[in-house]
Amino acid sequence: MTDERVIRLSEVKMEGVGKRYGDQWVVKDVSLYIRPGEFYTLLGPSGCGKTTLLRMLAGFALPDAGRILVDDEPIDPVPPWKRNVGMVFQNYALWPHMSVFENVAFGLRERGVAGQALERRVRAALEQVGLAGFERRRPSQLSGGQQKRVALARTLVIQPRLLLLDEPLSNLDAQLRAQMRLELARLQRDVGITTLYVTHDQAEALALSTRIAVMSGGTLVQEGKPEEIYWRPRDRFVAEFVGAANLVPVRVVELRETGVVVQTDGGARLPVAAGGQAWSVGARGLLCLRPEALRLEEAALAPGGLPGTVAGYVFEGARQLYDVTIPGGMVRVEMITSAVQGRSFKAGDAVKLAVSPETSVLLPSE
């Protein structure tokens, strides 16, 4: 079976790639590098250009600027059927009149594979995705998750050098999506194929990716590991799109080697990370605070932090959610119940927000 599962680890380079429809550029000057064996995700809202990039790599659209290379060879002149890339579409695109076996075998038959070789490769692909024994079933006899696995097996059986996934979990319910996330991560890890994943779901991107490219308005606005994207966003768009974010207006009052000290509208001073920006004293910015990184303390007992007043409280068992009014605005705080040993605050309580420099970052105002 090992011979049937050989996957070539390819790399992808995009250099100044652009695509326009009429006078409208839907992708503008995108440059990126996908390493061999990487799970690389294009993340962004609808219409940001991520699917167009995927289609250009697959060969279904041609760039109007720049070039795309796979394994250091320009791929733009190569027709889609000769690129040897596997693409899983959002709607699965299974043939309802064919059995699972015939759906998976289709691409092999088109390539002239037959007999025992075809049988071995189809069964190996189905075993890879956990569907051994399902060969005779029709797509209508499968769950949504099983249909997705058939689509993956059909793609993997041709031994593509790249796996392209376009919003593959968007049609599933929340519980099945969470399950399929784990299965996709396991499958990609076991097979080791270079994967380009397109999604608007930040939870999927954070859970699956080795690196994420966040897109907005046809451009790549930030690229990095999931932890970097989440804890060190470069601008307001990334901070708000990737997870929940409190953005507090502040002014820089001191520059330090490890970051800056900012002052809130209420006069509180806080040391924070500079976010890769060059700041000057007096500059205005937005302090990005993740709700789960904040901790509430009784105002009378906390020497430092950001003073505020509890405006609202929701108990959800495992966690407590607070809305806290501070000078100039409102922030959301999320605390794990066990971490505070069942203690809670009520509306009207005077509190202080403990802010850690490691989990806060200063962003440009615009």
CSV table of C-alpha atoms in Angstrom, one decimal:
chain,number,residue,atom,x,y,z
A,1,MET,CA,0.0,0.0,0.0
A,2,THR,CA,2.9,2.3,0.6
A,3,ASP,CA,3.6,2.6,-3.1
A,4,GLU,CA,0.1,3.8,-3.6
A,5,ARG,CA,0.5,6.7,-1.2
A,6,VAL,CA,3.6,8.4,-2.5
A,7,ILE,CA,3.1,12.1,-2.4
A,8,ARG,CA,5.4,14.7,-4.0
A,9,LEU,CA,6.1,17.6,-1.7
A,10,SER,CA,5.8,20.7,-3.9
A,11,GLU,CA,6.4,24.3,-3.2
A,12,VAL,CA,4.5,27.3,-4.6
A,13,LYS,CA,5.7,30.9,-5.3
A,14,MET,CA,3.5,33.8,-6.3
A,15,GLU,CA,5.3,36.9,-7.5
A,16,GLY,CA,3.3,40.1,-7.8
A,17,VAL,CA,0.2,38.2,-8.9
A,18,GLY,CA,-2.8,40.2,-10.0
A,19,LYS,CA,-6.2,39.5,-11.6
A,20,ARG,CA,-8.8,42.0,-12.9
A,21,TYR,CA,-12.2,41.8,-14.4
A,22,GLY,CA,-12.7,44.8,-16.6
A,23,ASP,CA,-11.2,47.8,-14.7
A,24,GLN,CA,-11.6,46.1,-11.3
A,25,TRP,CA,-8.6,44.4,-9.8
A,26,VAL,CA,-9.8,41.6,-7.6
A,27,VAL,CA,-6.3,40.5,-6.7
A,28,LYS,CA,-3.5,43.1,-6.5
A,29,ASP,CA,0.2,42.5,-6.3
A,30,VAL,CA,0.2,39.3,-4.1
A,31,SER,CA,3.5,37.7,-3.4
A,32,LEU,CA,3.8,34.6,-1.2
A,33,TYR,CA,5.7,31.4,-0.7
A,34,ILE,CA,4.2,28.1,0.3
A,35,ARG,CA,6.8,25.6,1.6
A,36,PRO,CA,6.8,21.9,0.7
A,37,GLY,CA,4.3,20.0,2.9
A,38,GLU,CA,2.8,23.1,4.4
A,39,PHE,CA,-0.9,23.7,5.3
A,40,TYR,CA,-1.2,27.3,4.1
A,41,THR,CA,-4.5,29.1,4.5
A,42,LEU,CA,-5.9,32.1,2.6
A,43,LEU,CA,-8.2,33.8,5.1
A,44,GLY,CA,-10.6,36.7,4.5
A,45,PRO,CA,-14.2,37.9,4.0
A,46,SER,CA,-16.2,37.2,0.9
A,47,GLY,CA,-14.9,39.1,-2.2
A,48,CYS,CA,-11.4,39.6,-0.9
A,49,GLY,CA,-9.8,37.6,-3.7
A,50,LYS,CA,-8.8,34.4,-1.9
A,51,THR,CA,-10.8,32.0,-4.2
A,52,THR,CA,-9.5,33.9,-7.3
A,53,LEU,CA,-5.9,33.1,-6.1
A,54,LEU,CA,-6.8,29.5,-5.7
A,55,ARG,CA,-8.4,29.3,-9.2
A,56,MET,CA,-5.3,30.9,-10.7
A,57,LEU,CA,-3.1,28.2,-9.1
A,58,ALA,CA,-5.5,25.5,-10.3
A,59,GLY,CA,-5.5,27.0,-13.8
A,60,PHE,CA,-9.2,28.0,-14.0
A,61,ALA,CA,-8.1,31.7,-14.3
A,62,LEU,CA,-5.0,33.3,-15.7
A,63,PRO,CA,-3.1,36.1,-13.9
A,64,ASP,CA,-3.1,39.6,-15.5
A,65,ALA,CA,0.0,40.5,-13.6
A,66,GLY,CA,2.9,38.6,-12.0
A,67,ARG,CA,3.6,34.9,-12.3
A,68,ILE,CA,3.0,31.6,-10.4
A,69,LEU,CA,5.7,29.0,-10.0
A,70,VAL,CA,5.4,25.4,-8.7
A,71,ASP,CA,8.7,23.7,-8.0
A,72,ASP,CA,10.5,26.7,-9.6
A,73,GLU,CA,8.7,26.2,-12.9
A,74,PRO,CA,6.2,28.8,-14.3
A,75,ILE,CA,2.8,27.2,-14.3
A,76,ASP,CA,0.7,29.9,-16.0
A,77,PRO,CA,1.1,28.4,-19.5
A,78,VAL,CA,0.2,24.9,-18.4
A,79,PRO,CA,-3.5,23.9,-18.9
A,80,PRO,CA,-5.4,22.8,-15.8
A,81,TRP,CA,-5.5,19.1,-16.7
A,82,LYS,CA,-1.7,19.0,-16.9
A,83,ARG,CA,-0.9,20.7,-13.6
A,84,ASN,CA,-1.5,17.6,-11.5
A,85,VAL,CA,-3.2,19.6,-8.7
A,86,GLY,CA,-6.1,18.3,-6.8
A,87,MET,CA,-9.0,20.6,-6.0
A,88,VAL,CA,-11.9,19.9,-3.6
A,89,PHE,CA,-14.8,22.2,-4.2
A,90,GLN,CA,-17.3,23.7,-1.7
A,91,ASN,CA,-20.2,21.6,-3.1
A,92,TYR,CA,-18.2,18.2,-3.2
A,93,ALA,CA,-19.1,17.8,-7.0
A,94,LEU,CA,-19.8,14.0,-6.6
A,95,TRP,CA,-21.6,12.1,-9.3
A,96,PRO,CA,-24.9,10.9,-7.7
A,97,HIS,CA,-25.4,8.0,-10.2
A,98,MET,CA,-21.9,6.5,-9.4
A,99,SER,CA,-20.8,4.4,-6.5
A,100,VAL,CA,-18.2,5.6,-4.1
A,101,PHE,CA,-15.7,3.4,-5.8
A,102,GLU,CA,-16.5,4.8,-9.3
A,103,ASN,CA,-16.4,8.4,-8.0
A,104,VAL,CA,-12.9,7.9,-6.6
A,105,ALA,CA,-11.8,5.9,-9.7
A,106,PHE,CA,-12.9,8.5,-12.2
A,107,GLY,CA,-9.7,10.5,-12.3
A,108,LEU,CA,-7.6,7.4,-12.6
A,109,ARG,CA,-9.6,6.0,-15.5
A,110,GLU,CA,-9.2,9.4,-17.3
A,111,ARG,CA,-5.5,8.9,-16.9
A,112,GLY,CA,-5.5,5.4,-18.3
A,113,VAL,CA,-5.1,3.5,-15.0
A,114,ALA,CA,-7.1,0.2,-15.0
A,115,GLY,CA,-7.2,-3.3,-13.6
A,116,GLN,CA,-5.6,-4.2,-10.3
A,117,ALA,CA,-3.6,-1.0,-10.2
A,118,LEU,CA,-6.8,1.0,-10.2
A,119,GLU,CA,-8.4,-1.2,-7.6
A,120,ARG,CA,-5.4,-0.9,-5.3
A,121,ARG,CA,-5.2,2.8,-5.5
A,122,VAL,CA,-8.9,3.4,-5.0
A,123,ARG,CA,-9.0,1.2,-1.9
A,124,ALA,CA,-5.8,2.8,-0.5
A,125,ALA,CA,-7.3,6.3,-1.0
A,126,LEU,CA,-10.6,5.3,0.7
A,127,GLU,CA,-8.6,3.7,3.6
A,128,GLN,CA,-6.7,7.0,3.9
A,129,VAL,CA,-9.9,8.9,4.6
A,130,GLY,CA,-11.5,6.3,6.8
A,131,LEU,CA,-14.0,5.0,4.2
A,132,ALA,CA,-12.8,1.4,3.7
A,133,GLY,CA,-15.9,-0.8,3.1
A,134,PHE,CA,-18.0,2.0,1.6
A,135,GLU,CA,-17.1,1.2,-2.0
A,136,ARG,CA,-20.5,0.1,-3.2
A,137,ARG,CA,-22.5,3.0,-1.6
A,138,ARG,CA,-24.0,5.9,-3.5
A,139,PRO,CA,-23.4,9.5,-2.4
A,140,SER,CA,-27.1,9.8,-1.4
A,141,GLN,CA,-26.4,7.0,1.2
A,142,LEU,CA,-23.6,9.0,2.9
A,143,SER,CA,-23.6,11.8,5.5
A,144,GLY,CA,-22.2,15.2,4.6
A,145,GLY,CA,-18.9,14.4,6.3
A,146,GLN,CA,-18.6,11.1,4.5
A,147,GLN,CA,-19.3,12.8,1.1
A,148,LYS,CA,-16.6,15.3,1.9
A,149,ARG,CA,-14.2,12.4,2.6
A,150,VAL,CA,-15.1,10.8,-0.8
A,151,ALA,CA,-14.3,14.1,-2.5
A,152,LEU,CA,-10.9,14.1,-0.7
A,153,ALA,CA,-10.2,10.5,-1.7
A,154,ARG,CA,-11.1,11.3,-5.3
A,155,THR,CA,-8.6,14.1,-5.2
A,156,LEU,CA,-5.8,12.2,-3.4
A,157,VAL,CA,-6.0,9.1,-5.5
A,158,ILE,CA,-4.4,10.8,-8.5
A,159,GLN,CA,-1.4,11.6,-6.3
A,160,PRO,CA,-1.5,15.4,-6.9
A,161,ARG,CA,1.5,17.5,-6.1
A,162,LEU,CA,-0.8,20.2,-4.5
A,163,LEU,CA,-4.1,19.9,-2.6
A,164,LEU,CA,-6.4,22.9,-3.0
A,165,LEU,CA,-9.4,23.2,-0.7
A,166,ASP,CA,-12.1,25.9,-1.4
A,167,GLU,CA,-14.3,26.5,1.7
A,168,PRO,CA,-14.6,22.7,2.1
A,169,LEU,CA,-16.5,22.7,5.4
A,170,SER,CA,-18.9,25.6,4.8
A,171,ASN,CA,-21.9,23.3,4.0
A,172,LEU,CA,-21.6,21.3,7.3
A,173,ASP,CA,-23.3,22.0,10.6
A,174,ALA,CA,-21.2,23.3,13.5
A,175,GLN,CA,-20.6,19.9,15.2
A,176,LEU,CA,-19.6,18.2,12.0
A,177,ARG,CA,-17.4,21.1,11.0
A,178,ALA,CA,-15.4,20.7,14.3
A,179,GLN,CA,-15.1,17.0,13.7
A,180,MET,CA,-14.0,17.5,10.0
A,181,ARG,CA,-11.4,20.0,11.1
A,182,LEU,CA,-9.7,17.4,13.2
A,183,GLU,CA,-9.9,14.8,10.4
A,184,LEU,CA,-8.5,17.3,7.8
A,185,ALA,CA,-5.6,18.1,10.1
A,186,ARG,CA,-4.9,14.4,10.7
A,187,LEU,CA,-5.2,13.6,7.0
A,188,GLN,CA,-2.9,16.4,5.9
A,189,ARG,CA,-0.4,15.4,8.5
A,190,ASP,CA,-0.5,11.7,7.6
A,191,VAL,CA,-0.3,12.3,3.8
A,192,GLY,CA,2.1,15.3,4.1
A,193,ILE,CA,0.8,16.9,0.9
A,194,THR,CA,1.3,20.7,0.3
A,195,THR,CA,-2.1,22.2,0.9
A,196,LEU,CA,-3.6,25.6,0.1
A,197,TYR,CA,-6.9,26.1,2.0
A,198,VAL,CA,-9.4,28.9,1.4
A,199,THR,CA,-11.8,29.9,4.2
A,200,HIS,CA,-13.6,32.9,5.8
A,201,ASP,CA,-13.7,31.1,9.1
A,202,GLN,CA,-11.0,32.3,11.4
A,203,ALA,CA,-11.4,29.3,13.8
A,204,GLU,CA,-10.7,26.9,10.9
A,205,ALA,CA,-7.7,28.9,9.9
A,206,LEU,CA,-6.2,29.0,13.4
A,207,ALA,CA,-6.8,25.3,14.0
A,208,LEU,CA,-5.5,23.9,10.8
A,209,SER,CA,-2.7,26.1,9.4
A,210,THR,CA,1.0,26.1,9.6
A,211,ARG,CA,0.8,29.7,8.3
A,212,ILE,CA,-2.1,32.1,7.4
A,213,ALA,CA,-2.3,34.8,4.8
A,214,VAL,CA,-5.0,37.3,5.7
A,215,MET,CA,-6.5,39.1,2.7
A,216,SER,CA,-8.7,42.2,2.3
A,217,GLY,CA,-9.7,44.0,-0.8
A,218,GLY,CA,-7.6,41.8,-3.1
A,219,THR,CA,-4.3,42.3,-1.2
A,220,LEU,CA,-2.4,40.3,1.3
A,221,VAL,CA,-2.4,42.4,4.5
A,222,GLN,CA,-0.6,40.0,6.9
A,223,GLU,CA,1.1,36.6,6.8
A,224,GLY,CA,2.4,34.5,9.7
A,225,LYS,CA,1.9,31.6,12.0
A,226,PRO,CA,-1.6,31.3,13.6
A,227,GLU,CA,-0.2,32.5,17.0
A,228,GLU,CA,1.4,35.6,15.3
A,229,ILE,CA,-1.8,36.5,13.4
A,230,TYR,CA,-3.9,36.2,16.6
A,231,TRP,CA,-1.6,37.8,19.2
A,232,ARG,CA,0.3,40.3,17.0
A,233,PRO,CA,-2.1,41.7,14.4
A,234,ARG,CA,-0.7,44.5,12.4
A,235,ASP,CA,-3.8,46.6,11.9
A,236,ARG,CA,-7.4,47.0,12.9
A,237,PHE,CA,-8.8,44.8,10.2
A,238,VAL,CA,-6.8,41.8,11.2
A,239,ALA,CA,-7.4,42.3,14.9
A,240,GLU,CA,-11.2,42.4,14.4
A,241,PHE,CA,-11.4,39.8,11.7
A,242,VAL,CA,-9.3,37.1,13.5
A,243,GLY,CA,-11.1,36.7,16.8
A,244,ALA,CA,-12.7,39.1,19.2
A,245,ALA,CA,-10.8,42.3,20.0
A,246,ASN,CA,-11.2,45.3,22.3
A,247,LEU,CA,-9.7,48.4,20.7
A,248,VAL,CA,-9.0,51.1,23.2
A,249,PRO,CA,-7.8,54.6,22.0
A,250,VAL,CA,-4.5,55.5,23.7
A,251,ARG,CA,-1.5,57.9,23.4
A,252,VAL,CA,2.2,56.9,23.4
A,253,VAL,CA,3.9,58.5,26.4
A,254,GLU,CA,7.2,56.5,26.6
A,255,LEU,CA,9.4,54.5,24.3
A,256,ARG,CA,11.2,51.4,25.6
A,257,GLU,CA,13.5,48.7,24.2
A,258,THR,CA,10.8,46.0,24.6
A,259,GLY,CA,7.8,48.2,23.5
A,260,VAL,CA,6.0,51.4,24.5
A,261,VAL,CA,4.1,52.8,27.4
A,262,VAL,CA,0.6,54.1,26.5
A,263,GLN,CA,-1.9,56.3,28.4
A,264,THR,CA,-5.7,55.8,28.1
A,265,ASP,CA,-8.2,58.6,28.1
A,266,GLY,CA,-8.8,57.9,31.8
A,267,GLY,CA,-5.1,58.5,32.6
A,268,ALA,CA,-4.0,54.8,33.2
A,269,ARG,CA,-0.5,54.0,32.0
A,270,LEU,CA,0.2,50.5,30.5
A,271,PRO,CA,3.4,48.9,29.0
A,272,VAL,CA,2.5,47.1,25.8
A,273,ALA,CA,4.1,45.6,22.7
A,274,ALA,CA,4.8,48.0,19.8
A,275,GLY,CA,3.4,45.7,17.2
A,276,GLY,CA,6.3,46.0,14.8
A,277,GLN,CA,5.5,49.7,14.3
A,278,ALA,CA,7.9,52.7,14.7
A,279,TRP,CA,6.2,54.9,17.4
A,280,SER,CA,6.9,58.4,18.6
A,281,VAL,CA,5.9,60.0,21.9
A,282,GLY,CA,2.5,61.7,21.5
A,283,ALA,CA,1.4,59.4,18.7
A,284,ARG,CA,-2.2,58.1,18.9
A,285,GLY,CA,-3.0,54.4,18.5
A,286,LEU,CA,-5.4,51.6,19.3
A,287,LEU,CA,-4.6,49.2,22.1
A,288,CYS,CA,-5.7,45.7,21.1
A,289,LEU,CA,-6.8,43.6,24.0
A,290,ARG,CA,-8.2,40.1,23.5
A,291,PRO,CA,-11.1,39.4,25.9
A,292,GLU,CA,-9.7,36.2,27.2
A,293,ALA,CA,-6.3,37.8,28.0
A,294,LEU,CA,-7.9,40.2,30.5
A,295,ARG,CA,-8.4,39.6,34.2
A,296,LEU,CA,-10.7,41.5,36.5
A,297,GLU,CA,-9.6,42.5,40.0
A,298,GLU,CA,-11.3,44.4,42.8
A,299,ALA,CA,-10.4,48.0,42.3
A,300,ALA,CA,-9.5,48.5,45.9
A,301,LEU,CA,-7.1,45.5,45.9
A,302,ALA,CA,-5.3,46.1,42.5
A,303,PRO,CA,-2.5,48.6,42.5
A,304,GLY,CA,-2.3,48.9,38.7
A,305,GLY,CA,-4.3,48.2,35.6
A,306,LEU,CA,-7.1,49.8,33.8
A,307,PRO,CA,-10.0,51.1,36.0
A,308,GLY,CA,-13.6,50.5,35.1
A,309,THR,CA,-17.1,49.6,36.2
A,310,VAL,CA,-18.9,46.4,35.5
A,311,ALA,CA,-21.9,47.1,33.1
A,312,GLY,CA,-23.0,43.6,32.4
A,313,TYR,CA,-22.4,40.0,33.4
A,314,VAL,CA,-23.2,36.6,31.9
A,315,PHE,CA,-22.5,33.2,33.5
A,316,GLU,CA,-22.0,30.4,31.0
A,317,GLY,CA,-20.8,27.7,33.3
A,318,ALA,CA,-17.2,27.2,32.1
A,319,ARG,CA,-16.7,30.9,31.5
A,320,GLN,CA,-17.9,34.3,32.7
A,321,LEU,CA,-18.5,37.2,30.3
A,322,TYR,CA,-18.3,40.8,31.4
A,323,ASP,CA,-18.9,44.2,29.8
A,324,VAL,CA,-16.8,46.8,31.6
A,325,THR,CA,-17.2,50.5,31.1
A,326,ILE,CA,-13.9,52.4,31.0
A,327,PRO,CA,-13.3,56.1,30.2
A,328,GLY,CA,-14.1,56.6,26.5
A,329,GLY,CA,-15.7,53.2,25.8
A,330,MET,CA,-16.6,49.6,26.7
A,331,VAL,CA,-14.5,46.4,26.8
A,332,ARG,CA,-15.5,42.7,26.8
A,333,VAL,CA,-13.8,40.4,29.3
A,334,GLU,CA,-13.9,36.6,29.2
A,335,MET,CA,-12.7,34.7,32.2
A,336,ILE,CA,-12.6,30.9,32.8
A,337,THR,CA,-14.7,30.2,35.9
A,338,SER,CA,-12.3,27.6,37.4
A,339,ALA,CA,-9.5,30.1,37.2
A,340,VAL,CA,-11.3,32.5,39.5
A,341,GLN,CA,-12.6,29.8,41.8
A,342,GLY,CA,-16.2,30.7,41.3
A,343,ARG,CA,-15.8,34.3,42.2
A,344,SER,CA,-17.8,36.8,40.1
A,345,PHE,CA,-18.5,40.5,39.9
A,346,LYS,CA,-21.9,42.1,39.5
A,347,ALA,CA,-23.1,45.2,37.6
A,348,GLY,CA,-21.9,48.4,39.3
A,349,ASP,CA,-18.8,46.9,40.8
A,350,ALA,CA,-15.6,49.0,40.6
A,351,VAL,CA,-12.9,46.9,39.1
A,352,LYS,CA,-9.5,47.1,37.4
A,353,LEU,CA,-8.5,45.2,34.3
A,354,ALA,CA,-5.1,43.5,34.6
A,355,VAL,CA,-3.4,43.9,31.2
A,356,SER,CA,-0.3,41.8,30.2
A,357,PRO,CA,2.3,43.3,27.8
A,358,GLU,CA,2.7,39.8,26.3
A,359,THR,CA,-1.0,39.6,25.2
A,360,SER,CA,-1.6,43.3,24.2
A,361,VAL,CA,-0.4,45.1,21.1
A,362,LEU,CA,-0.5,48.7,19.9
A,363,LEU,CA,-2.0,49.3,16.4
A,364,PRO,CA,-2.2,52.3,14.1
A,365,SER,CA,-5.4,54.4,14.5
A,366,GLU,CA,-6.1,54.1,10.8
